[in-house]
Every structure is written in structure tokens, then in C-alpha cells.
Amino acid sequence: MQIANSLSVLIQQQISSHELEHNTGSADSTYRSSCPKGKTNKMANRIMALIVDDNLLNQRIHSTLLNKHGIETEVMGNGKEAVDAHFSGKKFDLILMDRDMPVMNGIQATRKLREMGVRSIIVGVSSHSSEQVKEFMEAGLNDYQEKPLTLTKLTSILQRWNLSL
Amino acid sequence: MDVVSQLQRQFIDYSASLHREGFVDDQFTQLQKLQDENSPDFVVEVASLFFEDCEKLINNMARALEQQQGVDFKQVDASVHQLKGSSSSIGAMRVKNVCINFRSFCEAQNREGCLRCLQQVTHEYSLLKSKLQTLFRLEQQLLAAGGSIK
């Protein structure tokens, strides 16, 4: 996964992992101003994750995995739903993005979200080989994990991106 | 041996046999570990989702392979890919392995090979379903007797 790793570093430099997106709301903004930058979400709110996957089984498994870490989750069935949600103002700390989905796939959705200025940590999740990962990474992923996700893989992602509570 | 210990022994032995015979792999164990007070029926739920998925996908494959005018192998492959993903997520090793072969036949546009794999995948899915139903029944009996699977 050499290519994936170096791309990951490149992207890390472009998108500061400390500038996590934050659910806005009147109560939250008070917290936001009083907390040190980068730690806002973890101290004031629970971490919010979005799971984008067209497979109900994976939605269920990945939700439970994240919930085990105390992370709240929302699920969407394709890339377009994820993009539309962000257009209407929704924000997440972490997005688990499946690659193959109908309507709009993970590569297109990731690209679109980055174009929109979304700075969330986006982790690509798929069953594809490492050669095909490159295109996905270049769309704007912070990280990539091969399916199936396990507690161990998720723990390492959360630690790497400073998302552990 | 009291009833609870007996039931516990039965459950453990049956679970071990599923692993030994390759019906499930470590991913299934991972899912069992995720079950707790917050999600006490987690494994049964994901198994149900998996079986629903299987049935739907197997029907799609059968329909696509039946087409007399010409089989759309890309369509068959798309369903097999989905099934491979699901079986991998739940740890259904034998189903997953059939899917791997199935995909090769799709790529080769080999209808006979595909039909054989469809038969195999249907068989493996039925076997697994019945095995897991037995496992869940043993678990229920154990819990009802006051034991636990941990």
C-alpha cells in the first residue's frame, strides 16, 4: 500500500486533520468559541460519522462498529445522498465512503465533497485491489481501508486521525 | 454436568464446528464480539440481513442467466460482486469462495460455469442458513436456562 500511504501524506498536508467539521447550532457555537481549535468536537460534542454504502448489511455492521467507539452514526445509500446532505448544511467529523454505489459512486462523491470545501476525514472503504485504490485516493480521501472493516482496523483509523474520544 | 454447562458446551462445540468446516471465518467471530447489552440481537439481525441479500441477489443472477436472447454477464457479475461483498462482511467463507469462482466464469462469459456456480452458491447459502439457525437456537436455549455465551 505504498502508493496509498504517500498519497495519504500528500492529502494530509493539504487538508489539516485538526480542522474537523462541527455540527453547527446555537448551543454548539458557544462551545466552539470557548474551546481550543481542533479539539472542539471531541470536547463539546460526540463525534458524528456518516456511513455511505448501498449495502444494508455493511451499513449495520459499520454503524455498530462506530457506536462501540461511542461515535454517533448516520447512514446514506449512495454518494448523491451524501452530497445533498452536505449541501443542506449537514456536517460530519468522519465519513466512511464505499466505492461502488448506484446514482453516484464513492469516487465522484468524494471529489464533489472536496470541491464543496468539505474538510471532514473521508475514509474510503472497498473491496478493490491496491491499483484501483489510487483513483479513489486521488479523489480526495484521507485514508483507505479494505473491507470488511473490523474493530481493529477502525481503532487504527480513529487513532491516526485523532478521532478517539 | 448441570444443564447450563451442558448447553454451554453444546453451543461452544457447534460454534467451533462451523469454523472448522469453513462455514464461517474470523469475521463472524468479530461480529459476535460486537454483540452486547446495547445490541443484544446484533448477530441475528445481520444474519437476517445477509439472508435477505442472498435471496435477492441469487434471484437476480438466476433471472439474468435464464435470458435466452443472450446473457448479460456484466449484470450477473454485478450481483456476484455484491454477494461476495456481503458474504465477506459477515464471514460466510464458503459462500464467498464460490463467489470468487463465479466471477471468473462471468469474466469468461461461460454460461455453463455460471449456472454450476449458481447451484453451488444456492446450496452453500441454504446450508449456512440452516447451520446458523441451529446456532441461534442453541444460544436461545442457553440464555433461557440462565447461561451466557460470553
mmCIF file of C-alpha atoms in Angstrom:
data_model
loop_
_atom_site.group_PDB
_atom_site.id
_atom_site.type_symbol
_atom_site.label_atom_id
_atom_site.label_comp_id
_atom_site.label_asym_id
_atom_site.label_seq_id
_atom_site.Cartn_x
_atom_site.Cartn_y
_atom_site.Cartn_z
ATOM 1 C CA MET A 1 0.000 0.000 0.000
ATOM 2 C CA GLN A 2 2.991 2.306 -0.664
ATOM 3 C CA ILE A 3 1.109 4.480 -3.143
ATOM 4 C CA ALA A 4 -1.863 4.779 -0.813
ATOM 5 C CA ASN A 5 0.421 5.800 2.049
ATOM 6 C CA SER A 6 2.272 8.534 0.155
ATOM 7 C CA LEU A 7 -0.972 9.874 -1.298
ATOM 8 C CA SER A 8 -2.371 9.848 2.189
ATOM 9 C CA VAL A 9 0.529 12.017 3.373
ATOM 10 C CA LEU A 10 0.042 14.424 0.447
ATOM 11 C CA ILE A 11 -3.610 14.795 1.213
ATOM 12 C CA GLN A 12 -2.874 15.158 4.921
ATOM 13 C CA GLN A 13 -0.695 18.164 4.083
ATOM 14 C CA GLN A 14 -3.449 19.728 2.043
ATOM 15 C CA ILE A 15 -6.245 19.126 4.452
ATOM 16 C CA SER A 16 -5.363 19.779 8.029
ATOM 17 C CA SER A 17 -6.658 16.915 10.061
ATOM 18 C CA HIS A 18 -7.168 19.169 13.009
ATOM 19 C CA GLU A 19 -9.784 21.312 11.358
ATOM 20 C CA LEU A 20 -12.654 18.978 11.944
ATOM 21 C CA GLU A 21 -16.077 19.961 10.779
ATOM 22 C CA HIS A 22 -18.549 20.611 13.509
ATOM 23 C CA ASN A 23 -22.299 20.410 13.779
ATOM 24 C CA THR A 24 -23.455 23.977 13.971
ATOM 25 C CA GLY A 25 -26.320 25.144 16.102
ATOM 26 C CA SER A 26 -26.831 27.903 18.613
ATOM 27 C CA ALA A 27 -25.741 25.844 21.608
ATOM 28 C CA ASP A 28 -22.735 24.499 19.773
ATOM 29 C CA SER A 29 -21.360 27.855 18.704
ATOM 30 C CA THR A 30 -20.882 28.840 22.344
ATOM 31 C CA TYR A 31 -18.813 25.733 22.874
ATOM 32 C CA ARG A 32 -16.941 26.330 19.686
ATOM 33 C CA SER A 33 -15.682 29.739 20.668
ATOM 34 C CA SER A 34 -14.589 28.676 24.129
ATOM 35 C CA CYS A 35 -12.739 25.537 23.168
ATOM 36 C CA PRO A 36 -9.252 25.345 21.723
ATOM 37 C CA LYS A 37 -9.135 24.905 17.958
ATOM 38 C CA GLY A 38 -9.136 21.339 16.738
ATOM 39 C CA LYS A 39 -10.437 19.855 19.973
ATOM 40 C CA THR A 40 -13.877 21.459 19.637
ATOM 41 C CA ASN A 41 -15.828 18.475 18.539
ATOM 42 C CA LYS A 42 -14.372 15.968 20.913
ATOM 43 C CA MET A 43 -14.783 18.104 23.991
ATOM 44 C CA ALA A 44 -18.144 19.686 23.216
ATOM 45 C CA ASN A 45 -19.941 17.059 21.203
ATOM 46 C CA ARG A 46 -19.887 13.454 20.385
ATOM 47 C CA ILE A 47 -18.133 12.558 17.171
ATOM 48 C CA MET A 48 -20.521 12.304 14.221
ATOM 49 C CA ALA A 49 -19.856 9.838 11.478
ATOM 50 C CA LEU A 50 -21.545 9.333 8.137
ATOM 51 C CA ILE A 51 -21.631 5.883 6.534
ATOM 52 C CA VAL A 52 -22.142 5.969 2.787
ATOM 53 C CA ASP A 53 -22.826 2.460 1.468
ATOM 54 C CA ASP A 54 -25.580 0.915 -0.639
ATOM 55 C CA ASN A 55 -25.376 -2.411 1.211
ATOM 56 C CA LEU A 56 -27.700 -2.613 4.238
ATOM 57 C CA LEU A 57 -25.580 -5.278 5.869
ATOM 58 C CA ASN A 58 -22.467 -3.112 5.734
ATOM 59 C CA GLN A 59 -24.445 -0.103 6.964
ATOM 60 C CA ARG A 60 -25.489 -2.125 10.023
ATOM 61 C CA ILE A 61 -22.064 -3.574 10.716
ATOM 62 C CA HIS A 62 -20.168 -0.313 10.254
ATOM 63 C CA SER A 63 -22.699 1.587 12.401
ATOM 64 C CA THR A 64 -22.303 -0.893 15.224
ATOM 65 C CA LEU A 65 -18.518 -0.781 14.956
ATOM 66 C CA LEU A 66 -18.552 3.001 15.234
ATOM 67 C CA ASN A 67 -21.161 3.004 18.016
ATOM 68 C CA LYS A 68 -18.852 0.716 20.001
ATOM 69 C CA HIS A 69 -16.385 3.602 19.977
ATOM 70 C CA GLY A 70 -19.043 5.985 21.234
ATOM 71 C CA ILE A 71 -19.463 7.572 17.818
ATOM 72 C CA GLU A 72 -22.895 8.584 16.583
ATOM 73 C CA THR A 73 -23.724 7.488 13.077
ATOM 74 C CA GLU A 74 -25.955 8.333 10.171
ATOM 75 C CA VAL A 75 -26.294 6.185 7.062
ATOM 76 C CA MET A 76 -26.878 7.017 3.417
ATOM 77 C CA GLY A 77 -27.283 4.702 0.474
ATOM 78 C CA ASN A 78 -25.322 6.464 -2.237
ATOM 79 C CA GLY A 79 -22.935 9.319 -2.965
ATOM 80 C CA LYS A 80 -25.634 11.719 -4.118
ATOM 81 C CA GLU A 81 -27.486 11.490 -0.811
ATOM 82 C CA ALA A 82 -24.233 12.305 0.973
ATOM 83 C CA VAL A 83 -23.542 15.297 -1.285
ATOM 84 C CA ASP A 84 -27.118 16.595 -0.961
ATOM 85 C CA ALA A 85 -26.928 16.289 2.823
ATOM 86 C CA HIS A 86 -23.811 18.441 2.846
ATOM 87 C CA PHE A 87 -25.457 20.967 0.521
ATOM 88 C CA SER A 88 -28.235 21.340 3.058
ATOM 89 C CA GLY A 89 -25.700 22.069 5.778
ATOM 90 C CA LYS A 90 -25.024 18.736 7.418
ATOM 91 C CA LYS A 91 -21.520 18.210 8.728
ATOM 92 C CA PHE A 92 -19.646 15.183 9.956
ATOM 93 C CA ASP A 93 -16.299 14.524 11.587
ATOM 94 C CA LEU A 94 -15.804 11.248 9.776
ATOM 95 C CA ILE A 95 -17.181 9.854 6.536
ATOM 96 C CA LEU A 96 -16.856 6.169 5.675
ATOM 97 C CA MET A 97 -17.246 6.127 1.913
ATOM 98 C CA ASP A 98 -17.928 2.947 -0.003
ATOM 99 C CA ARG A 99 -16.607 2.926 -3.549
ATOM 100 C CA ASP A 100 -19.256 1.173 -5.622
ATOM 101 C CA MET A 101 -22.711 2.676 -5.283
ATOM 102 C CA PRO A 102 -25.560 3.455 -7.683
ATOM 103 C CA VAL A 103 -26.537 7.010 -8.734
ATOM 104 C CA MET A 104 -23.194 8.482 -7.598
ATOM 105 C CA ASN A 105 -20.235 6.314 -6.583
ATOM 106 C CA GLY A 106 -17.677 6.969 -3.851
ATOM 107 C CA ILE A 107 -15.058 8.472 -6.157
ATOM 108 C CA GLN A 108 -17.482 11.009 -7.623
ATOM 109 C CA ALA A 109 -18.954 11.813 -4.224
ATOM 110 C CA THR A 110 -15.546 12.326 -2.604
ATOM 111 C CA ARG A 111 -14.464 14.621 -5.422
ATOM 112 C CA LYS A 112 -17.692 16.603 -5.159
ATOM 113 C CA LEU A 113 -17.449 16.940 -1.374
ATOM 114 C CA ARG A 114 -13.872 18.230 -1.607
ATOM 115 C CA GLU A 115 -14.912 20.707 -4.308
ATOM 116 C CA MET A 116 -17.589 21.916 -1.909
ATOM 117 C CA GLY A 117 -14.901 22.552 0.651
ATOM 118 C CA VAL A 118 -15.784 19.684 2.978
ATOM 119 C CA ARG A 119 -12.823 19.102 5.298
ATOM 120 C CA SER A 120 -14.114 16.011 7.128
ATOM 121 C CA ILE A 121 -11.935 12.954 7.390
ATOM 122 C CA ILE A 122 -13.062 10.763 4.494
ATOM 123 C CA VAL A 123 -12.053 7.132 4.680
ATOM 124 C CA GLY A 124 -12.623 5.051 1.573
ATOM 125 C CA VAL A 125 -13.877 1.540 2.246
ATOM 126 C CA SER A 126 -13.909 -1.012 -0.510
ATOM 127 C CA SER A 127 -13.018 -4.468 -1.674
ATOM 128 C CA HIS A 128 -10.858 -3.316 -4.547
ATOM 129 C CA SER A 129 -7.216 -4.108 -5.176
ATOM 130 C CA SER A 130 -4.455 -1.607 -4.451
ATOM 131 C CA GLU A 131 -4.119 -0.474 -8.090
ATOM 132 C CA GLN A 132 -7.703 0.672 -8.094
ATOM 133 C CA VAL A 133 -7.266 2.445 -4.780
ATOM 134 C CA LYS A 134 -5.134 5.160 -6.392
ATOM 135 C CA GLU A 135 -8.044 6.733 -8.273
ATOM 136 C CA PHE A 136 -10.140 6.687 -5.126
ATOM 137 C CA MET A 137 -7.349 8.259 -3.051
ATOM 138 C CA GLU A 138 -6.794 10.966 -5.658
ATOM 139 C CA ALA A 139 -10.459 11.941 -5.445
ATOM 140 C CA GLY A 140 -9.647 13.309 -2.004
ATOM 141 C CA LEU A 141 -9.608 10.543 0.574
ATOM 142 C CA ASN A 142 -7.638 10.919 3.778
ATOM 143 C CA ASP A 143 -7.341 7.189 4.189
ATOM 144 C CA TYR A 144 -8.465 3.857 2.835
ATOM 145 C CA GLN A 145 -9.384 0.526 4.363
ATOM 146 C CA GLU A 146 -10.165 -2.760 2.713
ATOM 147 C CA LYS A 147 -13.473 -4.407 3.524
ATOM 148 C CA PRO A 148 -14.529 -5.972 5.749
ATOM 149 C CA LEU A 149 -13.996 -3.432 8.472
ATOM 150 C CA THR A 150 -13.099 -4.797 11.872
ATOM 151 C CA LEU A 151 -12.788 -3.222 15.320
ATOM 152 C CA THR A 152 -9.001 -3.308 14.954
ATOM 153 C CA LYS A 153 -8.988 -1.517 11.579
ATOM 154 C CA LEU A 154 -11.437 1.065 12.834
ATOM 155 C CA THR A 155 -9.443 1.676 16.011
ATOM 156 C CA SER A 156 -6.301 2.343 13.991
ATOM 157 C CA ILE A 157 -8.183 4.787 11.724
ATOM 158 C CA LEU A 158 -9.632 6.661 14.686
ATOM 159 C CA GLN A 159 -6.251 6.895 16.390
ATOM 160 C CA ARG A 160 -4.463 8.014 13.222
ATOM 161 C CA TRP A 161 -6.957 10.809 12.635
ATOM 162 C CA ASN A 162 -7.322 11.844 16.203
ATOM 163 C CA LEU A 163 -10.961 10.880 16.407
ATOM 164 C CA SER A 164 -10.849 8.805 19.571
ATOM 165 C CA LEU A 165 -12.827 10.148 22.477
ATOM 166 C CA MET B 1 -22.751 -31.580 34.411
ATOM 167 C CA ASP B 2 -25.646 -29.243 35.064
ATOM 168 C CA VAL B 3 -27.988 -28.109 32.327
ATOM 169 C CA VAL B 4 -26.340 -24.706 31.793
ATOM 170 C CA SER B 5 -22.847 -26.206 31.442
ATOM 171 C CA GLN B 6 -24.203 -28.814 29.026
ATOM 172 C CA LEU B 7 -25.905 -26.191 26.892
ATOM 173 C CA GLN B 8 -22.816 -24.042 27.010
ATOM 174 C CA ARG B 9 -20.684 -26.988 25.885
ATOM 175 C CA GLN B 10 -23.135 -27.677 23.036
ATOM 176 C CA PHE B 11 -23.062 -24.066 21.913
ATOM 177 C CA ILE B 12 -19.263 -23.809 22.001
ATOM 178 C CA ASP B 13 -18.795 -27.115 20.203
ATOM 179 C CA TYR B 14 -21.289 -26.213 17.491
ATOM 180 C CA SER B 15 -19.706 -22.812 17.012
ATOM 181 C CA ALA B 16 -16.277 -24.436 16.737
ATOM 182 C CA SER B 17 -17.535 -26.890 14.136
ATOM 183 C CA LEU B 18 -18.851 -24.040 11.971
ATOM 184 C CA HIS B 19 -15.379 -22.557 11.958
ATOM 185 C CA ARG B 20 -13.626 -25.857 11.462
ATOM 186 C CA GLU B 21 -15.817 -26.776 8.498
ATOM 187 C CA GLY B 22 -15.235 -23.380 6.936
ATOM 188 C CA PHE B 23 -18.820 -22.170 7.102
ATOM 189 C CA VAL B 24 -17.712 -19.043 8.904
ATOM 190 C CA ASP B 25 -14.352 -17.355 9.384
ATOM 191 C CA ASP B 26 -12.833 -14.874 11.801
ATOM 192 C CA GLN B 27 -15.023 -12.035 10.543
ATOM 193 C CA PHE B 28 -18.035 -13.856 12.042
ATOM 194 C CA THR B 29 -16.208 -14.078 15.369
ATOM 195 C CA GLN B 30 -15.582 -10.320 15.150
ATOM 196 C CA LEU B 31 -19.302 -9.749 14.711
ATOM 197 C CA GLN B 32 -20.133 -11.980 17.681
ATOM 198 C CA LYS B 33 -17.786 -9.834 19.776
ATOM 199 C CA LEU B 34 -19.755 -6.729 18.800
ATOM 200 C CA GLN B 35 -22.909 -8.120 20.400
ATOM 201 C CA ASP B 36 -23.545 -6.602 23.824
ATOM 202 C CA GLU B 37 -26.283 -5.153 26.039
ATOM 203 C CA ASN B 38 -26.708 -2.236 23.608
ATOM 204 C CA SER B 39 -27.234 -4.543 20.643
ATOM 205 C CA PRO B 40 -28.226 -7.948 22.099
ATOM 206 C CA ASP B 41 -29.609 -9.310 18.825
ATOM 207 C CA PHE B 42 -26.880 -7.963 16.604
ATOM 208 C CA VAL B 43 -25.700 -11.270 15.147
ATOM 209 C CA VAL B 44 -29.232 -12.499 14.399
ATOM 210 C CA GLU B 45 -30.021 -9.145 12.786
ATOM 211 C CA VAL B 46 -27.001 -9.115 10.498
ATOM 212 C CA ALA B 47 -27.563 -12.785 9.635
ATOM 213 C CA SER B 48 -31.157 -11.932 8.625
ATOM 214 C CA LEU B 49 -29.951 -9.012 6.521
ATOM 215 C CA PHE B 50 -27.441 -11.309 4.894
ATOM 216 C CA PHE B 51 -30.003 -13.981 4.026
ATOM 217 C CA GLU B 52 -32.358 -11.375 2.570
ATOM 218 C CA ASP B 53 -29.485 -10.055 0.497
ATOM 219 C CA CYS B 54 -28.567 -13.587 -0.650
ATOM 220 C CA GLU B 55 -32.077 -14.402 -1.778
ATOM 221 C CA LYS B 56 -32.443 -11.181 -3.704
ATOM 222 C CA LEU B 57 -29.064 -11.495 -5.402
ATOM 223 C CA ILE B 58 -29.455 -15.205 -6.227
ATOM 224 C CA ASN B 59 -32.798 -14.394 -7.869
ATOM 225 C CA ASN B 60 -31.144 -11.624 -9.902
ATOM 226 C CA MET B 61 -28.418 -13.984 -11.062
ATOM 227 C CA ALA B 62 -30.894 -16.736 -11.961
ATOM 228 C CA ARG B 63 -33.027 -14.339 -13.976
ATOM 229 C CA ALA B 64 -30.038 -12.902 -15.813
ATOM 230 C CA LEU B 65 -28.691 -16.367 -16.625
ATOM 231 C CA GLU B 66 -32.093 -17.530 -17.897
ATOM 232 C CA GLN B 67 -32.149 -14.940 -20.688
ATOM 233 C CA GLN B 68 -32.387 -16.966 -23.901
ATOM 234 C CA GLN B 69 -31.630 -13.942 -26.088
ATOM 235 C CA GLY B 70 -28.195 -13.583 -24.572
ATOM 236 C CA VAL B 71 -26.885 -13.435 -21.041
ATOM 237 C CA ASP B 72 -25.750 -10.069 -19.726
ATOM 238 C CA PHE B 73 -22.671 -11.330 -17.894
ATOM 239 C CA LYS B 74 -21.927 -7.857 -16.564
ATOM 240 C CA GLN B 75 -25.252 -7.917 -14.780
ATOM 241 C CA VAL B 76 -24.584 -11.369 -13.341
ATOM 242 C CA ASP B 77 -21.122 -10.264 -12.275
ATOM 243 C CA ALA B 78 -22.510 -7.171 -10.563
ATOM 244 C CA SER B 79 -24.763 -9.364 -8.399
ATOM 245 C CA VAL B 80 -21.968 -11.822 -7.661
ATOM 246 C CA HIS B 81 -19.725 -8.919 -6.654
ATOM 247 C CA GLN B 82 -22.395 -7.710 -4.220
ATOM 248 C CA LEU B 83 -22.828 -11.201 -2.792
ATOM 249 C CA LYS B 84 -19.082 -11.595 -2.411
ATOM 250 C CA GLY B 85 -19.006 -8.330 -0.501
ATOM 251 C CA SER B 86 -21.845 -9.283 1.801
ATOM 252 C CA SER B 87 -20.535 -12.759 2.490
ATOM 253 C CA SER B 88 -17.133 -11.281 3.234
ATOM 254 C CA SER B 89 -18.663 -8.776 5.663
ATOM 255 C CA ILE B 90 -20.476 -11.443 7.644
ATOM 256 C CA GLY B 91 -17.690 -14.024 7.441
ATOM 257 C CA ALA B 92 -19.566 -16.518 5.276
ATOM 258 C CA MET B 93 -16.398 -18.089 3.945
ATOM 259 C CA ARG B 94 -17.785 -20.899 1.780
ATOM 260 C CA VAL B 95 -20.307 -18.612 0.094
ATOM 261 C CA LYS B 96 -17.560 -16.087 -0.527
ATOM 262 C CA ASN B 97 -15.282 -18.683 -2.089
ATOM 263 C CA VAL B 98 -17.965 -19.805 -4.529
ATOM 264 C CA CYS B 99 -18.423 -16.144 -5.489
ATOM 265 C CA ILE B 100 -14.749 -15.864 -6.319
ATOM 266 C CA ASN B 101 -15.040 -18.756 -8.798
ATOM 267 C CA PHE B 102 -18.338 -17.415 -10.042
ATOM 268 C CA ARG B 103 -16.708 -14.137 -11.018
ATOM 269 C CA SER B 104 -14.106 -15.930 -13.131
ATOM 270 C CA PHE B 105 -16.860 -17.646 -15.085
ATOM 271 C CA CYS B 106 -18.641 -14.330 -15.570
ATOM 272 C CA GLU B 107 -15.458 -12.811 -16.891
ATOM 273 C CA ALA B 108 -15.018 -15.749 -19.266
ATOM 274 C CA GLN B 109 -18.697 -15.391 -20.254
ATOM 275 C CA ASN B 110 -19.131 -19.090 -19.556
ATOM 276 C CA ARG B 111 -22.861 -19.733 -19.062
ATOM 277 C CA GLU B 112 -22.462 -23.369 -18.021
ATOM 278 C CA GLY B 113 -19.826 -22.498 -15.475
ATOM 279 C CA CYS B 114 -22.017 -19.710 -14.159
ATOM 280 C CA LEU B 115 -25.012 -21.991 -13.813
ATOM 281 C CA ARG B 116 -22.904 -24.508 -11.881
ATOM 282 C CA CYS B 117 -21.725 -21.757 -9.550
ATOM 283 C CA LEU B 118 -25.266 -20.515 -9.114
ATOM 284 C CA GLN B 119 -26.247 -24.006 -7.997
ATOM 285 C CA GLN B 120 -23.271 -24.154 -5.630
ATOM 286 C CA VAL B 121 -23.915 -20.746 -4.139
ATOM 287 C CA THR B 122 -27.573 -21.591 -3.581
ATOM 288 C CA HIS B 123 -26.542 -24.806 -1.874
ATOM 289 C CA GLU B 124 -23.943 -23.130 0.355
ATOM 290 C CA TYR B 125 -26.334 -20.363 1.301
ATOM 291 C CA SER B 126 -29.049 -22.895 2.314
ATOM 292 C CA LEU B 127 -26.557 -24.908 4.328
ATOM 293 C CA LEU B 128 -25.247 -21.848 6.119
ATOM 294 C CA LYS B 129 -28.733 -20.579 6.843
ATOM 295 C CA SER B 130 -29.712 -23.857 8.473
ATOM 296 C CA LYS B 131 -26.437 -24.047 10.434
ATOM 297 C CA LEU B 132 -26.780 -20.512 11.756
ATOM 298 C CA GLN B 133 -30.414 -21.097 12.667
ATOM 299 C CA THR B 134 -29.262 -24.072 14.728
ATOM 300 C CA LEU B 135 -26.570 -21.929 16.350
ATOM 301 C CA PHE B 136 -29.081 -19.234 17.254
ATOM 302 C CA ARG B 137 -31.465 -21.854 18.638
ATOM 303 C CA LEU B 138 -28.702 -23.245 20.868
ATOM 304 C CA GLU B 139 -27.915 -19.713 22.002
ATOM 305 C CA GLN B 140 -31.566 -19.085 22.882
ATOM 306 C CA GLN B 141 -31.783 -22.334 24.845
ATOM 307 C CA LEU B 142 -28.635 -21.429 26.743
ATOM 308 C CA LEU B 143 -29.873 -17.918 27.551
ATOM 309 C CA ALA B 144 -33.286 -19.270 28.586
ATOM 310 C CA ALA B 145 -31.580 -21.659 31.005
ATOM 311 C CA GLY B 146 -29.781 -18.705 32.575
ATOM 312 C CA GLY B 147 -26.417 -19.139 30.905
ATOM 313 C CA SER B 148 -24.439 -16.768 28.713
ATOM 314 C CA ILE B 149 -22.390 -17.129 25.558
ATOM 315 C CA LYS B 150 -19.510 -14.989 26.827
#
